[in-house]
PDB file of C-alpha atoms in Angstrom:
ATOM      1  CA  UNK A   1      25.671  -7.565 -18.920  1.00 97.00           C
ATOM      2  CA  UNK A   2      24.895  -4.304 -20.690  1.00 98.00           C
ATOM      3  CA  UNK A   3      21.140  -3.952 -20.165  1.00 98.00           C
ATOM      4  CA  UNK A   4      18.471  -1.475 -21.240  1.00 98.00           C
ATOM      5  CA  UNK A   5      15.123  -1.313 -19.452  1.00 98.00           C
ATOM      6  CA  UNK A   6      12.546  -0.210 -22.036  1.00 98.00           C
ATOM      7  CA  UNK A   7       9.694   1.167 -19.972  1.00 96.00           C
ATOM      8  CA  UNK A   8      11.129   2.269 -16.635  1.00 96.00           C
ATOM      9  CA  UNK A   9       8.069   2.891 -14.514  1.00 93.00           C
ATOM     10  CA  UNK A  10       7.423   1.071 -11.264  1.00 92.00           C
ATOM     11  CA  UNK A  11       8.548  -2.423 -12.286  1.00 94.00           C
ATOM     12  CA  UNK A  12      11.166  -1.326 -14.798  1.00 96.00           C
ATOM     13  CA  UNK A  13      12.798   0.888 -12.186  1.00 97.00           C
ATOM     14  CA  UNK A  14      12.799  -1.932  -9.647  1.00 97.00           C
ATOM     15  CA  UNK A  15      14.424  -4.373 -12.057  1.00 98.00           C
ATOM     16  CA  UNK A  16      16.900  -1.745 -13.236  1.00 98.00           C
ATOM     17  CA  UNK A  17      17.881  -1.011  -9.647  1.00 97.00           C
ATOM     18  CA  UNK A  18      18.308  -4.675  -8.693  1.00 97.00           C
ATOM     19  CA  UNK A  19      20.257  -5.505 -11.867  1.00 98.00           C
ATOM     20  CA  UNK A  20      22.573  -2.521 -11.401  1.00 98.00           C
ATOM     21  CA  UNK A  21      23.160  -3.361  -7.743  1.00 96.00           C
ATOM     22  CA  UNK A  22      24.415  -6.792  -8.795  1.00 97.00           C
ATOM     23  CA  UNK A  23      27.036  -5.272 -11.089  1.00 97.00           C
ATOM     24  CA  UNK A  24      25.381  -4.862 -14.478  1.00 98.00           C
ATOM     25  CA  UNK A  25      25.630  -1.801 -16.741  1.00 98.00           C
ATOM     26  CA  UNK A  26      21.996  -0.615 -16.793  1.00 98.00           C
ATOM     27  CA  UNK A  27      20.255   2.229 -18.632  1.00 98.00           C
ATOM     28  CA  UNK A  28      16.650   3.181 -17.963  1.00 98.00           C
ATOM     29  CA  UNK A  29      14.683   4.099 -21.110  1.00 98.00           C
ATOM     30  CA  UNK A  30      11.371   5.895 -20.840  1.00 97.00           C
ATOM     31  CA  UNK A  31       9.143   8.476 -22.542  1.00 94.00           C
ATOM     32  CA  UNK A  32       8.220  10.491 -19.425  1.00 95.00           C
ATOM     33  CA  UNK A  33      10.359  13.674 -19.408  1.00 97.00           C
ATOM     34  CA  UNK A  34       9.944  14.492 -15.693  1.00 97.00           C
ATOM     35  CA  UNK A  35      10.850  10.925 -14.726  1.00 97.00           C
ATOM     36  CA  UNK A  36      14.034  10.963 -16.813  1.00 97.00           C
ATOM     37  CA  UNK A  37      15.033  14.427 -15.587  1.00 97.00           C
ATOM     38  CA  UNK A  38      14.511  13.540 -11.927  1.00 97.00           C
ATOM     39  CA  UNK A  39      16.555  10.330 -12.161  1.00 98.00           C
ATOM     40  CA  UNK A  40      19.444  12.039 -13.953  1.00 98.00           C
ATOM     41  CA  UNK A  41      19.450  15.057 -11.619  1.00 97.00           C
ATOM     42  CA  UNK A  42      19.004  13.418  -8.232  1.00 96.00           C
ATOM     43  CA  UNK A  43      19.205   9.676  -8.830  1.00 97.00           C
ATOM     44  CA  UNK A  44      16.445   7.083  -8.659  1.00 98.00           C
ATOM     45  CA  UNK A  45      14.728   7.326  -5.284  1.00 97.00           C
ATOM     46  CA  UNK A  46      14.292   3.790  -3.946  1.00 97.00           C
ATOM     47  CA  UNK A  47      12.432   3.179  -0.687  1.00 95.00           C
ATOM     48  CA  UNK A  48      12.709  -0.315   0.734  1.00 89.00           C
ATOM     49  CA  UNK A  49      12.155  -1.545   4.289  1.00 82.00           C
ATOM     50  CA  UNK A  50      11.536   2.006   5.449  1.00 83.00           C
ATOM     51  CA  UNK A  51      14.876   3.298   4.131  1.00 91.00           C
ATOM     52  CA  UNK A  52      15.305   5.663   1.180  1.00 94.00           C
ATOM     53  CA  UNK A  53      18.280   5.676  -1.179  1.00 95.00           C
ATOM     54  CA  UNK A  54      19.117   7.771  -4.228  1.00 97.00           C
ATOM     55  CA  UNK A  55      20.709   5.533  -6.844  1.00 96.00           C
ATOM     56  CA  UNK A  56      22.778   7.024  -9.660  1.00 97.00           C
ATOM     57  CA  UNK A  57      21.618   5.235 -12.795  1.00 97.00           C
ATOM     58  CA  UNK A  58      21.437   6.760 -16.299  1.00 98.00           C
ATOM     59  CA  UNK A  59      17.994   7.439 -17.772  1.00 98.00           C
ATOM     60  CA  UNK A  60      17.217   8.537 -21.334  1.00 98.00           C
ATOM     61  CA  UNK A  61      14.668   8.790 -24.115  1.00 97.00           C
ATOM     62  CA  UNK A  62      15.016   5.769 -26.447  1.00 97.00           C
ATOM     63  CA  UNK A  63      15.803   8.004 -29.444  1.00 95.00           C
ATOM     64  CA  UNK A  64      18.857   9.415 -27.639  1.00 96.00           C
ATOM     65  CA  UNK A  65      20.503   6.030 -27.040  1.00 96.00           C
ATOM     66  CA  UNK A  66      22.553   4.256 -29.698  1.00 95.00           C
ATOM     67  CA  UNK A  67      24.576   1.709 -27.743  1.00 94.00           C
ATOM     68  CA  UNK A  68      24.675  -2.018 -28.359  1.00 95.00           C
ATOM     69  CA  UNK A  69      23.023  -3.964 -25.539  1.00 97.00           C
ATOM     70  CA  UNK A  70      23.283  -7.595 -24.496  1.00 97.00           C
ATOM     71  CA  UNK A  71      19.718  -7.565 -23.180  1.00 98.00           C
ATOM     72  CA  UNK A  72      16.637  -5.321 -23.425  1.00 98.00           C
ATOM     73  CA  UNK A  73      13.931  -5.817 -20.815  1.00 98.00           C
ATOM     74  CA  UNK A  74      10.488  -4.723 -22.000  1.00 97.00           C
ATOM     75  CA  UNK A  75       8.423  -3.372 -19.112  1.00 94.00           C
ATOM     76  CA  UNK A  76       5.896  -1.058 -20.742  1.00 93.00           C
ATOM     77  CA  UNK A  77       2.161  -1.260 -20.230  1.00 88.00           C
ATOM     78  CA  UNK A  78       0.594  -3.598 -22.799  1.00 89.00           C
ATOM     79  CA  UNK A  79      -1.112  -0.742 -24.654  1.00 90.00           C
ATOM     80  CA  UNK A  80       2.234   1.102 -24.887  1.00 92.00           C
ATOM     81  CA  UNK A  81       4.290  -1.856 -26.096  1.00 94.00           C
ATOM     82  CA  UNK A  82       3.990  -1.210 -29.843  1.00 94.00           C
ATOM     83  CA  UNK A  83       4.919   2.457 -29.408  1.00 95.00           C
ATOM     84  CA  UNK A  84       7.987   1.524 -27.351  1.00 96.00           C
ATOM     85  CA  UNK A  85       9.089  -1.066 -29.920  1.00 96.00           C
ATOM     86  CA  UNK A  86       8.860   1.580 -32.629  1.00 96.00           C
ATOM     87  CA  UNK A  87      11.018   3.869 -30.493  1.00 96.00           C
ATOM     88  CA  UNK A  88      13.728   1.239 -29.942  1.00 97.00           C
ATOM     89  CA  UNK A  89      13.778  -0.257 -33.444  1.00 96.00           C
ATOM     90  CA  UNK A  90      17.352   1.019 -33.919  1.00 96.00           C
ATOM     91  CA  UNK A  91      18.448  -1.018 -30.870  1.00 96.00           C
ATOM     92  CA  UNK A  92      16.943  -4.318 -32.037  1.00 95.00           C
ATOM     93  CA  UNK A  93      19.218  -6.832 -33.770  1.00 93.00           C
ATOM     94  CA  UNK A  94      20.005 -10.523 -33.831  1.00 93.00           C
ATOM     95  CA  UNK A  95      22.660 -10.163 -31.107  1.00 94.00           C
ATOM     96  CA  UNK A  96      20.545  -8.278 -28.560  1.00 97.00           C
ATOM     97  CA  UNK A  97      18.264 -10.515 -26.526  1.00 97.00           C
ATOM     98  CA  UNK A  98      14.773  -9.305 -25.560  1.00 98.00           C
ATOM     99  CA  UNK A  99      13.025 -10.343 -22.356  1.00 97.00           C
ATOM    100  CA  UNK A 100       9.399  -9.226 -21.988  1.00 96.00           C
ATOM    101  CA  UNK A 101       7.782  -9.490 -18.555  1.00 93.00           C
ATOM    102  CA  UNK A 102       4.906  -7.082 -19.190  1.00 89.00           C
ATOM    103  CA  UNK A 103       1.417  -8.031 -18.039  1.00 86.00           C
ATOM    104  CA  UNK A 104      -1.340  -8.923 -20.448  1.00 88.00           C
ATOM    105  CA  UNK A 105      -2.247 -11.264 -23.292  1.00 91.00           C
ATOM    106  CA  UNK A 106      -0.934 -10.661 -26.833  1.00 87.00           C
ATOM    107  CA  UNK A 107       2.511  -9.174 -26.115  1.00 91.00           C
ATOM    108  CA  UNK A 108       4.392 -12.036 -27.766  1.00 90.00           C
ATOM    109  CA  UNK A 109       2.738 -11.504 -31.135  1.00 90.00           C
ATOM    110  CA  UNK A 110       3.419  -7.752 -31.001  1.00 93.00           C
ATOM    111  CA  UNK A 111       7.141  -8.234 -30.296  1.00 95.00           C
ATOM    112  CA  UNK A 112       7.562 -10.807 -33.064  1.00 93.00           C
ATOM    113  CA  UNK A 113       6.301  -8.252 -35.605  1.00 93.00           C
ATOM    114  CA  UNK A 114       9.105  -5.838 -34.718  1.00 94.00           C
ATOM    115  CA  UNK A 115      11.953  -8.180 -33.827  1.00 94.00           C
ATOM    116  CA  UNK A 116      11.618 -11.436 -35.799  1.00 93.00           C
ATOM    117  CA  UNK A 117      15.367 -12.176 -35.691  1.00 92.00           C
ATOM    118  CA  UNK A 118      16.123 -11.142 -32.114  1.00 95.00           C
ATOM    119  CA  UNK A 119      16.688 -13.723 -29.379  1.00 97.00           C
ATOM    120  CA  UNK A 120      13.319 -13.540 -27.616  1.00 97.00           C
ATOM    121  CA  UNK A 121      12.276 -14.619 -24.141  1.00 96.00           C
ATOM    122  CA  UNK A 122       8.901 -13.935 -22.554  1.00 95.00           C
ATOM    123  CA  UNK A 123       7.446 -14.532 -19.146  1.00 93.00           C
ATOM    124  CA  UNK A 124       5.793 -13.172 -16.058  1.00 91.00           C
ATOM    125  CA  UNK A 125       6.888 -11.828 -12.702  1.00 91.00           C
ATOM    126  CA  UNK A 126       5.303 -11.664  -9.269  1.00 85.00           C
ATOM    127  CA  UNK A 127       7.622  -8.901  -8.070  1.00 91.00           C
ATOM    128  CA  UNK A 128       5.786  -5.699  -7.144  1.00 87.00           C
ATOM    129  CA  UNK A 129       6.706  -2.024  -7.052  1.00 89.00           C
ATOM    130  CA  UNK A 130       4.928   1.296  -6.608  1.00 88.00           C
ATOM    131  CA  UNK A 131       5.757   4.423  -8.599  1.00 91.00           C
ATOM    132  CA  UNK A 132       4.967   7.320  -6.259  1.00 90.00           C
ATOM    133  CA  UNK A 133       6.179  10.151  -8.492  1.00 92.00           C
ATOM    134  CA  UNK A 134       8.806  11.050 -11.085  1.00 96.00           C
ATOM    135  CA  UNK A 135      12.010   9.208 -10.257  1.00 97.00           C
ATOM    136  CA  UNK A 136      10.633   7.606  -7.093  1.00 97.00           C
ATOM    137  CA  UNK A 137       9.599   4.011  -6.322  1.00 96.00           C
ATOM    138  CA  UNK A 138       8.682   2.014  -3.253  1.00 93.00           C
ATOM    139  CA  UNK A 139       9.704  -1.642  -3.267  1.00 92.00           C
ATOM    140  CA  UNK A 140       7.350  -4.107  -1.600  1.00 80.00           C
ATOM    141  CA  UNK A 141       8.007  -7.720  -0.686  1.00 81.00           C
ATOM    142  CA  UNK A 142       9.701 -10.384  -2.764  1.00 86.00           C
ATOM    143  CA  UNK A 143       8.819 -12.300  -5.907  1.00 89.00           C
ATOM    144  CA  UNK A 144      10.127 -14.371  -8.777  1.00 92.00           C
ATOM    145  CA  UNK A 145      10.339 -14.495 -12.585  1.00 94.00           C
ATOM    146  CA  UNK A 146       9.003 -17.303 -14.750  1.00 92.00           C
ATOM    147  CA  UNK A 147      10.182 -17.192 -18.359  1.00 95.00           C
ATOM    148  CA  UNK A 148      10.839 -19.239 -21.476  1.00 95.00           C
ATOM    149  CA  UNK A 149      13.099 -18.884 -24.502  1.00 95.00           C
ATOM    150  CA  UNK A 150      10.860 -18.509 -27.572  1.00 93.00           C
ATOM    151  CA  UNK A 151      12.939 -17.672 -30.668  1.00 92.00           C
ATOM    152  CA  UNK A 152      16.627 -17.617 -31.653  1.00 95.00           C
ATOM    153  CA  UNK A 153      17.988 -18.118 -28.121  1.00 96.00           C
ATOM    154  CA  UNK A 154      21.200 -20.134 -27.826  1.00 96.00           C
ATOM    155  CA  UNK A 155      21.931 -22.273 -24.776  1.00 95.00           C
ATOM    156  CA  UNK A 156      24.796 -19.929 -23.913  1.00 96.00           C
ATOM    157  CA  UNK A 157      22.570 -16.835 -24.050  1.00 96.00           C
ATOM    158  CA  UNK A 158      19.897 -18.521 -21.942  1.00 96.00           C
ATOM    159  CA  UNK A 159      22.463 -19.520 -19.331  1.00 96.00           C
ATOM    160  CA  UNK A 160      23.973 -16.031 -19.117  1.00 97.00           C
ATOM    161  CA  UNK A 161      20.558 -14.358 -18.763  1.00 97.00           C
ATOM    162  CA  UNK A 162      19.398 -16.860 -16.160  1.00 97.00           C
ATOM    163  CA  UNK A 163      22.597 -16.405 -14.143  1.00 97.00           C
ATOM    164  CA  UNK A 164      22.359 -12.611 -14.396  1.00 98.00           C
ATOM    165  CA  UNK A 165      18.798 -12.604 -13.083  1.00 98.00           C
ATOM    166  CA  UNK A 166      19.754 -15.018 -10.297  1.00 98.00           C
ATOM    167  CA  UNK A 167      22.735 -12.891  -9.237  1.00 98.00           C
ATOM    168  CA  UNK A 168      20.376  -9.912  -9.001  1.00 98.00           C
ATOM    169  CA  UNK A 169      18.249 -11.990  -6.593  1.00 97.00           C
ATOM    170  CA  UNK A 170      15.292 -11.807  -8.992  1.00 97.00           C
ATOM    171  CA  UNK A 171      14.644 -15.546  -8.497  1.00 97.00           C
ATOM    172  CA  UNK A 172      14.295 -16.715 -12.123  1.00 97.00           C
ATOM    173  CA  UNK A 173      12.558 -19.955 -13.033  1.00 94.00           C
ATOM    174  CA  UNK A 174      12.616 -21.462 -16.502  1.00 93.00           C
ATOM    175  CA  UNK A 175       9.226 -22.598 -17.807  1.00 90.00           C
ATOM    176  CA  UNK A 176       8.365 -25.173 -20.445  1.00 89.00           C
ATOM    177  CA  UNK A 177       4.896 -23.645 -21.032  1.00 91.00           C
ATOM    178  CA  UNK A 178       5.172 -19.903 -20.622  1.00 89.00           C
ATOM    179  CA  UNK A 179       1.866 -19.259 -22.390  1.00 90.00           C
ATOM    180  CA  UNK A 180       0.141 -21.044 -19.529  1.00 93.00           C
ATOM    181  CA  UNK A 181       2.114 -18.893 -17.086  1.00 90.00           C
ATOM    182  CA  UNK A 182       1.101 -15.719 -18.948  1.00 92.00           C
ATOM    183  CA  UNK A 183      -2.588 -16.683 -18.967  1.00 95.00           C
ATOM    184  CA  UNK A 184      -2.461 -17.665 -15.302  1.00 93.00           C
ATOM    185  CA  UNK A 185      -0.857 -14.314 -14.408  1.00 91.00           C
ATOM    186  CA  UNK A 186      -3.403 -12.475 -16.568  1.00 94.00           C
ATOM    187  CA  UNK A 187      -6.204 -14.240 -14.713  1.00 97.00           C
ATOM    188  CA  UNK A 188      -4.650 -13.317 -11.368  1.00 95.00           C
ATOM    189  CA  UNK A 189      -4.310  -9.681 -12.471  1.00 94.00           C
ATOM    190  CA  UNK A 190      -7.876  -9.679 -13.790  1.00 97.00           C
ATOM    191  CA  UNK A 191      -8.927 -10.373 -10.209  1.00 97.00           C
ATOM    192  CA  UNK A 192      -6.414  -8.508  -8.026  1.00 96.00           C
ATOM    193  CA  UNK A 193      -5.826  -5.466 -10.239  1.00 95.00           C
ATOM    194  CA  UNK A 194      -9.413  -5.040 -11.386  1.00 97.00           C
ATOM    195  CA  UNK A 195     -11.066  -5.669  -8.020  1.00 98.00           C
ATOM    196  CA  UNK A 196      -8.666  -3.377  -6.126  1.00 96.00           C
ATOM    197  CA  UNK A 197      -9.253  -0.631  -8.688  1.00 97.00           C
ATOM    198  CA  UNK A 198     -13.031  -0.932  -8.536  1.00 97.00           C
ATOM    199  CA  UNK A 199     -13.105  -1.253  -4.737  1.00 96.00           C
ATOM    200  CA  UNK A 200     -10.370   1.363  -4.197  1.00 95.00           C
ATOM    201  CA  UNK A 201      -8.389  -0.858  -1.858  1.00 94.00           C
ATOM    202  CA  UNK A 202      -5.040  -2.565  -1.330  1.00 92.00           C
ATOM    203  CA  UNK A 203      -4.561  -6.236  -2.205  1.00 91.00           C
ATOM    204  CA  UNK A 204      -4.758  -7.340   1.427  1.00 91.00           C
ATOM    205  CA  UNK A 205      -8.128  -5.597   1.833  1.00 94.00           C
ATOM    206  CA  UNK A 206      -9.799  -7.968  -0.635  1.00 94.00           C
ATOM    207  CA  UNK A 207      -9.809 -10.532   2.173  1.00 92.00           C
ATOM    208  CA  UNK A 208     -12.313  -8.354   4.065  1.00 94.00           C
ATOM    209  CA  UNK A 209     -15.139  -8.957   1.585  1.00 95.00           C
ATOM    210  CA  UNK A 210     -17.290 -12.084   1.546  1.00 96.00           C
ATOM    211  CA  UNK A 211     -18.274 -11.236  -2.041  1.00 97.00           C
ATOM    212  CA  UNK A 212     -14.750 -11.457  -3.481  1.00 96.00           C
ATOM    213  CA  UNK A 213     -14.545 -15.286  -3.659  1.00 96.00           C
ATOM    214  CA  UNK A 214     -17.819 -15.480  -5.609  1.00 97.00           C
ATOM    215  CA  UNK A 215     -16.764 -12.707  -7.984  1.00 97.00           C
ATOM    216  CA  UNK A 216     -13.385 -14.396  -8.405  1.00 97.00           C
ATOM    217  CA  UNK A 217     -15.019 -17.696  -9.380  1.00 97.00           C
ATOM    218  CA  UNK A 218     -17.023 -15.968 -12.121  1.00 98.00           C
ATOM    219  CA  UNK A 219     -13.924 -14.360 -13.648  1.00 98.00           C
ATOM    220  CA  UNK A 220     -11.883 -17.561 -13.408  1.00 98.00           C
ATOM    221  CA  UNK A 221     -14.500 -19.851 -14.968  1.00 98.00           C
ATOM    222  CA  UNK A 222     -14.755 -17.551 -17.993  1.00 98.00           C
ATOM    223  CA  UNK A 223     -10.955 -17.511 -18.312  1.00 97.00           C
ATOM    224  CA  UNK A 224     -10.956 -21.317 -18.217  1.00 98.00           C
ATOM    225  CA  UNK A 225     -13.596 -21.598 -20.941  1.00 98.00           C
ATOM    226  CA  UNK A 226     -11.795 -19.218 -23.312  1.00 97.00           C
ATOM    227  CA  UNK A 227      -8.381 -20.748 -22.564  1.00 97.00           C
ATOM    228  CA  UNK A 228      -9.701 -24.237 -23.361  1.00 97.00           C
ATOM    229  CA  UNK A 229     -10.983 -23.015 -26.727  1.00 97.00           C
ATOM    230  CA  UNK A 230      -7.560 -21.458 -27.403  1.00 94.00           C
ATOM    231  CA  UNK A 231      -5.674 -24.629 -26.486  1.00 94.00           C
ATOM    232  CA  UNK A 232      -4.196 -23.135 -23.299  1.00 94.00           C
ATOM    233  CA  UNK A 233      -4.277 -25.667 -20.408  1.00 95.00           C
ATOM    234  CA  UNK A 234      -5.457 -23.159 -17.802  1.00 96.00           C
ATOM    235  CA  UNK A 235      -7.849 -24.752 -15.338  1.00 97.00           C
ATOM    236  CA  UNK A 236     -10.006 -23.307 -12.586  1.00 97.00           C
ATOM    237  CA  UNK A 237      -7.827 -25.128 -10.031  1.00 97.00           C
ATOM    238  CA  UNK A 238      -4.570 -23.685 -11.381  1.00 95.00           C
ATOM    239  CA  UNK A 239      -5.944 -20.152 -11.504  1.00 96.00           C
ATOM    240  CA  UNK A 240      -7.538 -20.269  -8.048  1.00 96.00           C
ATOM    241  CA  UNK A 241      -4.390 -21.747  -6.526  1.00 95.00           C
ATOM    242  CA  UNK A 242      -2.377 -18.768  -7.774  1.00 92.00           C
ATOM    243  CA  UNK A 243      -5.011 -16.232  -6.709  1.00 94.00           C
ATOM    244  CA  UNK A 244      -5.551 -17.753  -3.269  1.00 92.00           C
ATOM    245  CA  UNK A 245      -1.802 -17.882  -2.690  1.00 89.00           C
ATOM    246  CA  UNK A 246      -1.560 -14.165  -3.470  1.00 87.00           C
ATOM    247  CA  UNK A 247      -4.491 -13.443  -1.134  1.00 88.00           C
ATOM    248  CA  UNK A 248      -3.205 -15.554   1.753  1.00 83.00           C
ATOM    249  CA  UNK A 249      -3.022 -13.377   4.898  1.00 78.00           C
ATOM    250  CA  UNK A 250       0.775 -13.703   5.109  1.00 76.00           C
ATOM    251  CA  UNK A 251       1.182 -12.855   1.402  1.00 74.00           C
ATOM    252  CA  UNK A 252      -1.572 -10.368   0.479  1.00 67.00           C
ATOM    253  CA  UNK A 253       0.265  -7.162  -0.259  1.00 74.00           C
ATOM    254  CA  UNK A 254       0.084  -3.934   1.687  1.00 79.00           C
ATOM    255  CA  UNK A 255       0.102  -2.074  -1.615  1.00 82.00           C
ATOM    256  CA  UNK A 256      -2.122  -0.862  -4.423  1.00 88.00           C
ATOM    257  CA  UNK A 257      -1.636  -2.906  -7.624  1.00 90.00           C
ATOM    258  CA  UNK A 258      -0.517  -1.280 -10.859  1.00 88.00           C
ATOM    259  CA  UNK A 259      -3.989  -0.699 -12.309  1.00 93.00           C
ATOM    260  CA  UNK A 260      -5.044   1.191  -9.185  1.00 93.00           C
ATOM    261  CA  UNK A 261      -1.817   3.223  -9.411  1.00 88.00           C
ATOM    262  CA  UNK A 262      -2.645   4.085 -13.027  1.00 90.00           C
ATOM    263  CA  UNK A 263      -6.141   5.300 -12.206  1.00 93.00           C
ATOM    264  CA  UNK A 264      -4.867   7.289  -9.214  1.00 90.00           C
ATOM    265  CA  UNK A 265      -2.252   8.963 -11.410  1.00 86.00           C
ATOM    266  CA  UNK A 266      -4.682   9.802 -14.212  1.00 88.00           C
ATOM    267  CA  UNK A 267      -3.389   7.173 -16.651  1.00 88.00           C
ATOM    268  CA  UNK A 268      -5.210   4.683 -18.827  1.00 91.00           C
ATOM    269  CA  UNK A 269      -5.202   1.084 -17.582  1.00 94.00           C
ATOM    270  CA  UNK A 270      -4.332  -2.280 -19.129  1.00 93.00           C
ATOM    271  CA  UNK A 271      -7.893  -3.557 -18.747  1.00 96.00           C
ATOM    272  CA  UNK A 272      -8.246  -4.349 -22.486  1.00 95.00           C
ATOM    273  CA  UNK A 273      -5.310  -6.783 -22.183  1.00 93.00           C
ATOM    274  CA  UNK A 274      -6.723  -8.508 -19.085  1.00 96.00           C
ATOM    275  CA  UNK A 275     -10.483  -8.899 -18.518  1.00 97.00           C
ATOM    276  CA  UNK A 276     -11.064  -7.080 -21.809  1.00 97.00           C
ATOM    277  CA  UNK A 277      -8.984  -9.590 -23.760  1.00 95.00           C
ATOM    278  CA  UNK A 278     -11.092 -12.459 -22.435  1.00 97.00           C
ATOM    279  CA  UNK A 279     -14.301 -10.574 -23.215  1.00 97.00           C
ATOM    280  CA  UNK A 280     -13.133  -9.935 -26.785  1.00 96.00           C
ATOM    281  CA  UNK A 281     -12.055 -13.544 -27.353  1.00 96.00           C
ATOM    282  CA  UNK A 282     -15.308 -14.727 -25.836  1.00 97.00           C
ATOM    283  CA  UNK A 283     -17.274 -12.706 -28.379  1.00 97.00           C
ATOM    284  CA  UNK A 284     -15.136 -14.037 -31.228  1.00 96.00           C
ATOM    285  CA  UNK A 285     -15.541 -17.635 -30.016  1.00 97.00           C
ATOM    286  CA  UNK A 286     -19.213 -17.282 -29.043  1.00 98.00           C
ATOM    287  CA  UNK A 287     -18.356 -18.039 -25.398  1.00 98.00           C
ATOM    288  CA  UNK A 288     -20.310 -16.026 -22.800  1.00 98.00           C
ATOM    289  CA  UNK A 289     -18.062 -13.857 -20.621  1.00 98.00           C
ATOM    290  CA  UNK A 290     -20.488 -11.531 -18.784  1.00 98.00           C
ATOM    291  CA  UNK A 291     -18.337 -11.039 -15.675  1.00 98.00           C
ATOM    292  CA  UNK A 292     -15.237 -10.020 -17.605  1.00 98.00           C
ATOM    293  CA  UNK A 293     -17.292  -7.816 -19.938  1.00 98.00           C
ATOM    294  CA  UNK A 294     -18.891  -5.987 -17.019  1.00 98.00           C
ATOM    295  CA  UNK A 295     -15.577  -5.496 -15.209  1.00 98.00           C
ATOM    296  CA  UNK A 296     -14.017  -4.138 -18.406  1.00 98.00           C
ATOM    297  CA  UNK A 297     -16.855  -1.670 -18.884  1.00 98.00           C
ATOM    298  CA  UNK A 298     -16.725  -0.564 -15.236  1.00 98.00           C
ATOM    299  CA  UNK A 299     -12.972   0.088 -15.420  1.00 97.00           C
ATOM    300  CA  UNK A 300     -13.407   2.081 -18.643  1.00 97.00           C
ATOM    301  CA  UNK A 301     -16.212   4.045 -16.976  1.00 96.00           C
ATOM    302  CA  UNK A 302     -13.901   4.812 -14.047  1.00 95.00           C
ATOM    303  CA  UNK A 303     -11.183   5.899 -16.500  1.00 95.00           C
ATOM    304  CA  UNK A 304     -13.587   8.342 -18.130  1.00 93.00           C
ATOM    305  CA  UNK A 305     -14.789   9.740 -14.810  1.00 92.00           C
ATOM    306  CA  UNK A 306     -11.248  10.017 -13.437  1.00 89.00           C
ATOM    307  CA  UNK A 307      -9.444  11.258 -16.537  1.00 81.00           C
ATOM    308  CA  UNK A 308     -12.086  13.821 -17.547  1.00 69.00           C
TER     309      UNK A 308
END
């Protein structure tokens, strides 16, 4: 397939690399000049299993690309999604499928405003990646994709995309309730990402604290209450099963999650689309969400201290 990765940071670069390695024609689109320049000059630096490679893969600003693509993968941060969609408006049409795997709640509604006629698929991924500098990523562990066709997706298009992802060893799984998957992933990220950022630790280090399970329960129960009011069948059991699986000693990652990477690199975080989204919905629905509100405020306080 001819594929554009819109938002080619840590995860976008990983997916672009894996899709190109399996024989697809991939272009990385991003708004970071140094990142684009480094990739085009020296190749994308990919470190996996202790070995470093430089992969020749084209990178460009969205405004400089005018090709027709079979598939556009959206991998921006949630707060950057609308800006990216504005930058790729000229690439959106009813023949180009869109697959969004970005973290956070509310992405689906944003995409539908800009691409109402495009074949649209949304989902989540448990793959991980670390952006260590312009044009350089470290790949950690394995993962999978869970996604669902939402609008205007033919059976043929769905089959081709699923096969393409499978051939790239991205382990796709089709879902019949992707909104549940998105909320479950958002709940997981509201624990792993937020806690690691506040505690300045890797995912595996969360297992060292006897306070983490209690804090996790508070976040999860608030997610469950808001989800129930929204008609999303997320339960405490479902959320804790996913979180505990990620924190299992043989699974807990030897890496800093994306929110920690953002803070460390002086970037704003996605907190308003994770714990912050639940806090906002809780206020609108008159459902108490003190744990998620406090975590949101603490992350914003750390942003201000770090970025100023």
